[in-house]
PDB file of C-alpha atoms and ligand atoms in Angstrom:
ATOM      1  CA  UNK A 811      44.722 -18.188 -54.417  1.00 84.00           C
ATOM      2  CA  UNK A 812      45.263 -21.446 -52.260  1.00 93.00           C
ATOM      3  CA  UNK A 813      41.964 -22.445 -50.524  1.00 96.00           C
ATOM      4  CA  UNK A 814      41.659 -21.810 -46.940  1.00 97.00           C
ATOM      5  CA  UNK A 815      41.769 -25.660 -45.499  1.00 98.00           C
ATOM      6  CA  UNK A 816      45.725 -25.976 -47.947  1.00 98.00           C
ATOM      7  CA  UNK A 817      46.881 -22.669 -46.063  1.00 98.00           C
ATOM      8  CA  UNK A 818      45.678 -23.565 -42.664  1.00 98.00           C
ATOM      9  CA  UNK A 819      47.146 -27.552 -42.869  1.00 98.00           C
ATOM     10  CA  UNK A 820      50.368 -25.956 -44.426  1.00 98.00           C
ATOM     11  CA  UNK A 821      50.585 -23.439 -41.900  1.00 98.00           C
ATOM     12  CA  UNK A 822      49.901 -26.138 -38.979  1.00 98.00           C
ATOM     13  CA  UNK A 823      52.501 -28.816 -40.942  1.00 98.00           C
ATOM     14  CA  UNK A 824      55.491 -26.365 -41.736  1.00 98.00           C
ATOM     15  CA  UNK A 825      57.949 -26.107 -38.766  1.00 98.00           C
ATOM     16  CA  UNK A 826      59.543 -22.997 -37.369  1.00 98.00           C
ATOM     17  CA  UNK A 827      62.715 -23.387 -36.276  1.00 98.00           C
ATOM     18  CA  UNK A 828      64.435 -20.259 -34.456  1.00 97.00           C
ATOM     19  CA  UNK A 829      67.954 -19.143 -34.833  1.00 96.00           C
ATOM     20  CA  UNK A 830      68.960 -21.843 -37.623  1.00 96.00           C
ATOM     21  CA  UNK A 831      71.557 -21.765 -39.051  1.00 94.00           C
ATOM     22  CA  UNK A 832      72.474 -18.783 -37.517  1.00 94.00           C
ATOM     23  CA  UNK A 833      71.135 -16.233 -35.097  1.00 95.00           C
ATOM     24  CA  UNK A 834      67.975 -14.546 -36.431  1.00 92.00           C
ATOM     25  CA  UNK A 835      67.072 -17.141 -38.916  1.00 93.00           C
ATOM     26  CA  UNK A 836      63.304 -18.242 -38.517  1.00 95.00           C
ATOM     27  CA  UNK A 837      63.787 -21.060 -40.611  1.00 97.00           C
ATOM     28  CA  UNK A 838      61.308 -22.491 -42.460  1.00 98.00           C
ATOM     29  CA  UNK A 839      61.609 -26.350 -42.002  1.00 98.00           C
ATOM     30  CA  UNK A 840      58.976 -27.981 -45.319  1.00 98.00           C
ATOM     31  CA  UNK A 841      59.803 -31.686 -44.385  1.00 98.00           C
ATOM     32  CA  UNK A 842      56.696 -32.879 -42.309  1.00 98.00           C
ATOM     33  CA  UNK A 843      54.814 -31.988 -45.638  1.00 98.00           C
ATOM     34  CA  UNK A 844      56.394 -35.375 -46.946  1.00 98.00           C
ATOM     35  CA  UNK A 845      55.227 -37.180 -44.212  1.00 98.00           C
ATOM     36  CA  UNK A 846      51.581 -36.943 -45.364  1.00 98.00           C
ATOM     37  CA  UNK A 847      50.949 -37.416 -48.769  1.00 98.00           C
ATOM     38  CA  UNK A 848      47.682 -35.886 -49.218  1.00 98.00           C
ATOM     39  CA  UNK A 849      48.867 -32.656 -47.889  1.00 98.00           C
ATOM     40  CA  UNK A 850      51.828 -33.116 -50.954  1.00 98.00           C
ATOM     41  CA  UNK A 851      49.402 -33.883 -53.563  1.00 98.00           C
ATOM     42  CA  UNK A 852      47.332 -31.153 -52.650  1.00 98.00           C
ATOM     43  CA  UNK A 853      50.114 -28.526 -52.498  1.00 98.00           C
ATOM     44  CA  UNK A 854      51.030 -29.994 -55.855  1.00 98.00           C
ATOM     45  CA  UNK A 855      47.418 -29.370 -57.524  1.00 98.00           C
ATOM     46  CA  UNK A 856      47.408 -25.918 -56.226  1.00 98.00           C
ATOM     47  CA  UNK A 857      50.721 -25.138 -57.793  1.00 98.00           C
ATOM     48  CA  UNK A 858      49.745 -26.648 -61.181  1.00 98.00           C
ATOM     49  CA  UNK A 859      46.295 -25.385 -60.972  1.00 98.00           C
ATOM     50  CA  UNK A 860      48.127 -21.904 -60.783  1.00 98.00           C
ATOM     51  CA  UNK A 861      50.251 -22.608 -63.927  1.00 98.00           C
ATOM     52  CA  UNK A 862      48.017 -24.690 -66.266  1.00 98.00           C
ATOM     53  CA  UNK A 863      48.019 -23.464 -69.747  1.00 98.00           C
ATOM     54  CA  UNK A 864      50.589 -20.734 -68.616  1.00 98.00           C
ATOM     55  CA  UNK A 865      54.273 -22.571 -69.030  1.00 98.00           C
ATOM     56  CA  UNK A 866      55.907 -24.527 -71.342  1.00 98.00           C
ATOM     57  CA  UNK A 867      58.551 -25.884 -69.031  1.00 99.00           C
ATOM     58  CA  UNK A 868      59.423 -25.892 -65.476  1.00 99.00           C
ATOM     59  CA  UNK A 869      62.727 -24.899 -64.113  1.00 99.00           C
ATOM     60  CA  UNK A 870      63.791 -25.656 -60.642  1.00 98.00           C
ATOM     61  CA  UNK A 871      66.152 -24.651 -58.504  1.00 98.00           C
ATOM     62  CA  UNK A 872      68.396 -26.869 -56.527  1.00 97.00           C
ATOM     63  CA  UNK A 873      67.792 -28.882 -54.126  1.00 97.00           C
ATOM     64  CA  UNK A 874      64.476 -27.707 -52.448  1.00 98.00           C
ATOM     65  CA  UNK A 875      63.072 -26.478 -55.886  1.00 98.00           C
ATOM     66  CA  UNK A 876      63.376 -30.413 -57.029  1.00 98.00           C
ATOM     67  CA  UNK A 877      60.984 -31.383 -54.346  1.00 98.00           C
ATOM     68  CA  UNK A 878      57.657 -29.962 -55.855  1.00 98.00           C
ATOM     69  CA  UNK A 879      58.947 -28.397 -59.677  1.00 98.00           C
ATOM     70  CA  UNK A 880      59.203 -32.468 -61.117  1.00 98.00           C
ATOM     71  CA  UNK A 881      56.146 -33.027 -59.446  1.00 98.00           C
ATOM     72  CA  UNK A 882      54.075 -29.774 -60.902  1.00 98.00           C
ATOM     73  CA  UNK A 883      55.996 -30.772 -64.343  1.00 99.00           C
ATOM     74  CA  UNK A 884      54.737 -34.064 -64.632  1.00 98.00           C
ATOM     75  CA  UNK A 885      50.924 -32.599 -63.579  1.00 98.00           C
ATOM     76  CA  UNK A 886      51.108 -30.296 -66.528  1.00 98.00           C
ATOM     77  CA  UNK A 887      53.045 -32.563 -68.877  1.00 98.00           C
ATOM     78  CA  UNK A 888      55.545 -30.284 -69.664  1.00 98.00           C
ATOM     79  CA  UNK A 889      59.526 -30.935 -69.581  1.00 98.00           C
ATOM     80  CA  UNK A 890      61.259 -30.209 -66.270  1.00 99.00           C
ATOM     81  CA  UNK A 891      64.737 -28.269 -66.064  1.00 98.00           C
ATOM     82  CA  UNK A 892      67.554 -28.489 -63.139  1.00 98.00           C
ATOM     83  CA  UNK A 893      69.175 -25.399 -62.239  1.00 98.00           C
ATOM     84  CA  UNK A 894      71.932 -26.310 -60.467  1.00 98.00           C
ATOM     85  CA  UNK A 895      74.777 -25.179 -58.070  1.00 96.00           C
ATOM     86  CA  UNK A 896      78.076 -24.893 -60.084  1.00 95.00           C
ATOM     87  CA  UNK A 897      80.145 -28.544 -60.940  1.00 96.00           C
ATOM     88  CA  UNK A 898      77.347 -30.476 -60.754  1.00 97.00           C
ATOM     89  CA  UNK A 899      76.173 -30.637 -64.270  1.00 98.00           C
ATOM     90  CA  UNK A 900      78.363 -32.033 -67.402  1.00 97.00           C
ATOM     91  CA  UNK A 901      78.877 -29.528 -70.102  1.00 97.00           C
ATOM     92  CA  UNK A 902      77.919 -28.324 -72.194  1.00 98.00           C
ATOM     93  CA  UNK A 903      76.671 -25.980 -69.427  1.00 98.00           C
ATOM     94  CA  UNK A 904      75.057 -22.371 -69.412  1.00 98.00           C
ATOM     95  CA  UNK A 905      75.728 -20.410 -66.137  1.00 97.00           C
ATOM     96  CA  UNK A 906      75.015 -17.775 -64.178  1.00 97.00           C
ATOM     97  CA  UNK A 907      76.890 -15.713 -61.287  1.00 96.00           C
ATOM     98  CA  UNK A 908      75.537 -13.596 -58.662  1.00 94.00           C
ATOM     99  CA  UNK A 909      76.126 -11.925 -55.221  1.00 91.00           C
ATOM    100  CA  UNK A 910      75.808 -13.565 -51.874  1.00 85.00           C
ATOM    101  CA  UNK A 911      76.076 -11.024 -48.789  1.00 77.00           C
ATOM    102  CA  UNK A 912      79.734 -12.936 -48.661  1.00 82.00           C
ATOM    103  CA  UNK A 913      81.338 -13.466 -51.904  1.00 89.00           C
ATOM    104  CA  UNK A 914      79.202 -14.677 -55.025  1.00 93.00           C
ATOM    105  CA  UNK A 915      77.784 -18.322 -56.011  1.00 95.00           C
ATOM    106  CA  UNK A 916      77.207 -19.832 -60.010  1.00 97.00           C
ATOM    107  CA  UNK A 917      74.171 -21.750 -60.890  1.00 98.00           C
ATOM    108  CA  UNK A 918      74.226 -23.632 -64.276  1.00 98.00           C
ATOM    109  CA  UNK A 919      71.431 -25.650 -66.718  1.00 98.00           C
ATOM    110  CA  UNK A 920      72.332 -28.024 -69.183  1.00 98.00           C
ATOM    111  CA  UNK A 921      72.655 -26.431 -72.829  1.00 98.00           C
ATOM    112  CA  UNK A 922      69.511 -26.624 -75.011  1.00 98.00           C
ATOM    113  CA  UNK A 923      67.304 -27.862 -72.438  1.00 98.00           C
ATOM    114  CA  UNK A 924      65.404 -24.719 -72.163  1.00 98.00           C
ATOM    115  CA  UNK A 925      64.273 -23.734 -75.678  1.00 98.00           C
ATOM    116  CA  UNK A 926      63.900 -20.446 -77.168  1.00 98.00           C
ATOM    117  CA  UNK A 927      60.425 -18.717 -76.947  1.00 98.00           C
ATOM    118  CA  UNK A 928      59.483 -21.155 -73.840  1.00 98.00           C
ATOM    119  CA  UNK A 929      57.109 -19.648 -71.244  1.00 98.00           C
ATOM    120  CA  UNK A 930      59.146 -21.117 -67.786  1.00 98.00           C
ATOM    121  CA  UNK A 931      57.894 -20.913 -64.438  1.00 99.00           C
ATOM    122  CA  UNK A 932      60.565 -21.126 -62.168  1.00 98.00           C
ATOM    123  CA  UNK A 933      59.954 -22.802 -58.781  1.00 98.00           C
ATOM    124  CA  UNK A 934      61.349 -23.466 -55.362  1.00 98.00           C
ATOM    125  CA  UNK A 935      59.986 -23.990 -52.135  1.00 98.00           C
ATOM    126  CA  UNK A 936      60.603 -20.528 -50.473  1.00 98.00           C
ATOM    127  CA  UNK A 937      61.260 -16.813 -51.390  1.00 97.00           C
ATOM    128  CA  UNK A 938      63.935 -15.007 -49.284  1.00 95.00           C
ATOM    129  CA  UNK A 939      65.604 -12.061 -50.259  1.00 93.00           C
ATOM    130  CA  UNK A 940      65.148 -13.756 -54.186  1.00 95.00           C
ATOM    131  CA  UNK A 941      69.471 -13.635 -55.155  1.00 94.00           C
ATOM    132  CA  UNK A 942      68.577 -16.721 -55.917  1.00 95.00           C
ATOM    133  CA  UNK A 943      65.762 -16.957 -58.544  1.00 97.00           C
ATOM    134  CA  UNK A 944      66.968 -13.313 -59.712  1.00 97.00           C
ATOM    135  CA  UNK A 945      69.813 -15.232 -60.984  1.00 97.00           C
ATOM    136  CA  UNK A 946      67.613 -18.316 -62.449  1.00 98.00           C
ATOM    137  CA  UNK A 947      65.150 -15.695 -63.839  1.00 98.00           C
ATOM    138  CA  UNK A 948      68.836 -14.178 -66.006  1.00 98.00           C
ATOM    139  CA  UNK A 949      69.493 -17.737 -67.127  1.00 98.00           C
ATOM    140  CA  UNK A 950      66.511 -18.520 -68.441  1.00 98.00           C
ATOM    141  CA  UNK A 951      66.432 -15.113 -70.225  1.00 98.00           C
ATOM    142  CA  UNK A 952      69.625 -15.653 -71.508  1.00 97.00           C
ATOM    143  CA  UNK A 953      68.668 -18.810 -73.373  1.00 98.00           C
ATOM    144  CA  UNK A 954      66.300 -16.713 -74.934  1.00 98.00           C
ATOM    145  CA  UNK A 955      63.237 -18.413 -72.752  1.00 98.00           C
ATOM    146  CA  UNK A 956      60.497 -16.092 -71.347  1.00 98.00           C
ATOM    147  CA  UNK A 957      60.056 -15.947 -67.592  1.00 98.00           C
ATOM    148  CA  UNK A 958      56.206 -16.428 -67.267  1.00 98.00           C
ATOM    149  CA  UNK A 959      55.882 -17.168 -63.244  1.00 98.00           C
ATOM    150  CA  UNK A 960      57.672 -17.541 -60.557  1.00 98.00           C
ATOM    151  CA  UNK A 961      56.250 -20.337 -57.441  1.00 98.00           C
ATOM    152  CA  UNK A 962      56.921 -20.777 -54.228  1.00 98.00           C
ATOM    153  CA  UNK A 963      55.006 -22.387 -51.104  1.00 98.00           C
ATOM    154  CA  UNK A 964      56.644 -19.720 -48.862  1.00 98.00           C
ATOM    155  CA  UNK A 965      56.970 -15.912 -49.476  1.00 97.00           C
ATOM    156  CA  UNK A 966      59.365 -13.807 -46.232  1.00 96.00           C
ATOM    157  CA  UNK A 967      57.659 -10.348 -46.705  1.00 92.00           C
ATOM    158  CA  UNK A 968      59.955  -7.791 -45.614  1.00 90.00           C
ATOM    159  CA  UNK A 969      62.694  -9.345 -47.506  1.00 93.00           C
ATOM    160  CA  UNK A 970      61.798  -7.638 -50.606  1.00 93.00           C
ATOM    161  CA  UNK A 971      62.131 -10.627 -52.448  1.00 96.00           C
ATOM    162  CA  UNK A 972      59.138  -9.770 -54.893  1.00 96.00           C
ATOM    163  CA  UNK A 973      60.518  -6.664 -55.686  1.00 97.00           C
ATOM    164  CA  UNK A 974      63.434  -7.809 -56.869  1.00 96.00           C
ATOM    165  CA  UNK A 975      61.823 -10.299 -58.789  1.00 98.00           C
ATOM    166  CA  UNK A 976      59.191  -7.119 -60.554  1.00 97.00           C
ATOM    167  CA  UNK A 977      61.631  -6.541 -63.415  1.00 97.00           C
ATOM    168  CA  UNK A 978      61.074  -9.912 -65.065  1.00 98.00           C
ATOM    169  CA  UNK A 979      57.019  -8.763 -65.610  1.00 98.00           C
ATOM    170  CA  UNK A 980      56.177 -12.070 -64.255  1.00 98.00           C
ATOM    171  CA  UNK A 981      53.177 -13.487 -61.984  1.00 98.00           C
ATOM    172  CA  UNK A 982      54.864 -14.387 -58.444  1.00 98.00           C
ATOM    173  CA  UNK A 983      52.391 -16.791 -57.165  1.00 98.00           C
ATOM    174  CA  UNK A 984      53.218 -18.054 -52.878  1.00 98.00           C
ATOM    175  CA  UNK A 985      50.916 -20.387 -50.690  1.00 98.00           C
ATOM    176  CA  UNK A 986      51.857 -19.277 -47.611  1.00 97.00           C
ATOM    177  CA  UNK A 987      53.361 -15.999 -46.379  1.00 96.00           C
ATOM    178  CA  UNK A 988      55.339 -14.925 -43.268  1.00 94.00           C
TER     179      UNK A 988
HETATM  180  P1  LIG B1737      66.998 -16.271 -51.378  1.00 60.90           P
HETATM  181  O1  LIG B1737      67.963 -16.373 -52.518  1.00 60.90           O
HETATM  182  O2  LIG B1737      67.463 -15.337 -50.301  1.00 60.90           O
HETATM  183  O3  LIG B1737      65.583 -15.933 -51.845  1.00 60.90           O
HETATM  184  O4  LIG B1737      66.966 -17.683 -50.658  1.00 60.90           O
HETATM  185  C1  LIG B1737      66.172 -18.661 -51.124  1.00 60.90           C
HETATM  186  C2  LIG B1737      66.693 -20.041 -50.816  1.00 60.90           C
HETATM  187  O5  LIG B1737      67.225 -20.166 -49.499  1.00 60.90           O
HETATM  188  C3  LIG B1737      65.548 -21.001 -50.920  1.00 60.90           C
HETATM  189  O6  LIG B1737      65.960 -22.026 -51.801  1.00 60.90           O
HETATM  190  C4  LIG B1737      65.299 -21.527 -49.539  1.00 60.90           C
HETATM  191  O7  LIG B1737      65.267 -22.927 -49.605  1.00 60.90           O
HETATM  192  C5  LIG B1737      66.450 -21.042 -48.683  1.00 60.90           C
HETATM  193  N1  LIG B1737      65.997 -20.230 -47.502  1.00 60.90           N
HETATM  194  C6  LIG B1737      66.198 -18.914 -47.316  1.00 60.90           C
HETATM  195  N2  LIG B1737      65.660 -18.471 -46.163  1.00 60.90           N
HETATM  196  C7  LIG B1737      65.088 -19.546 -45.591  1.00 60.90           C
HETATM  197  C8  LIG B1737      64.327 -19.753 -44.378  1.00 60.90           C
HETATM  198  N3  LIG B1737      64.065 -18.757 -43.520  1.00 60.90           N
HETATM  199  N4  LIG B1737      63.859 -21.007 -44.127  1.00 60.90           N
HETATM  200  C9  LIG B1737      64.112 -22.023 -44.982  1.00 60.90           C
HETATM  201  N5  LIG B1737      64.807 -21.890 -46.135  1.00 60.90           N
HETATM  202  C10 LIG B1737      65.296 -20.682 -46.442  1.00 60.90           C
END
């Protein structure tokens, strides 16, 4: 549990921006937090804080995922994965499809950077309806990896985002919730 003062500055930092990108979107806009770098180290603390001694690795997912997963990595000294959106990485690749409300998306990870038996958090900066890290969450599996937590800075309740993420028998751990 983040302490009050993180929650309230985060809350008070984070931008809402109505209607973007499309109607009904209360987008969550996480870029002021890198205008004040005490805010970022303390966001990073509390996310390491909540994984130390937990993970092996840390997996993040592109491109907002990057912003704070190298960052809680480094804190815990453990090795820090890409997921990626398909074509980006060389091969040898591993990948991963799933469904988008239109059509479907791939996310890949280099081979044999996540190693069998690892405890991975997966991270990225906010939890929507989760199609996203479900699909992370299968690729880590598949390389015979462990899901251990899931972290985000933002949970959407009534997205159902954890739920989707319950089969996995992980800890989802959010600062902030809307
Ligand atoms: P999802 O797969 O639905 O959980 O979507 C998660 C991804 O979409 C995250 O990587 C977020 O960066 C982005 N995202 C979804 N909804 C929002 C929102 N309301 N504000 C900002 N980013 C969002």
């Amino acid at each position: 549990m983040a302490s009050a003062e993180l929650i309230k500055k985060l809350e008070e930092t984070i931008e809402n921006i109505p209607d973007f990108p499309i109607p009904g979107i209360q987008f969550k806009d996480i870029s002021p937090i890198f205008l004040d770098p005490k805010l970022y180290e303390d966001v990073i603390a509390d996310l390491a804080a909540n994984s130390k001694g937990k993970v092996d690795a840390v997996c993040g997912i592109e491109s907002r995922g990057y912003l704070f997963g190298i960052a809680i990595a480094v804190a815990l000294e453990v090795p820090f994965i890409l997921i990626r959106k398909a074509g980006k990485l060389p091969p040898p690749i591993i990948s991963e499809s799933y469904d988008l409300e239109y059509g479907s998306a791939i996310i890949e990870t280099r081979e044999g950077q996540i190693k069998k038996g690892q405890r991975i958090l997966i991270h990225d900066d906010l939890l929507a309806t989760g199609g996203t890290t479900e699909a992370a969450a299968k690729l880590v599996e598949k390389q015979g990896a462990v899901v251990s937590q899931f972290s985000f800075l933002i949970g959407l309740k009534g997205l159902h985002g954890e739920e989707r993420l319950k089969k996995f028998g992980a800890e989802v751990y959010h600062i902030l919730e809307y």
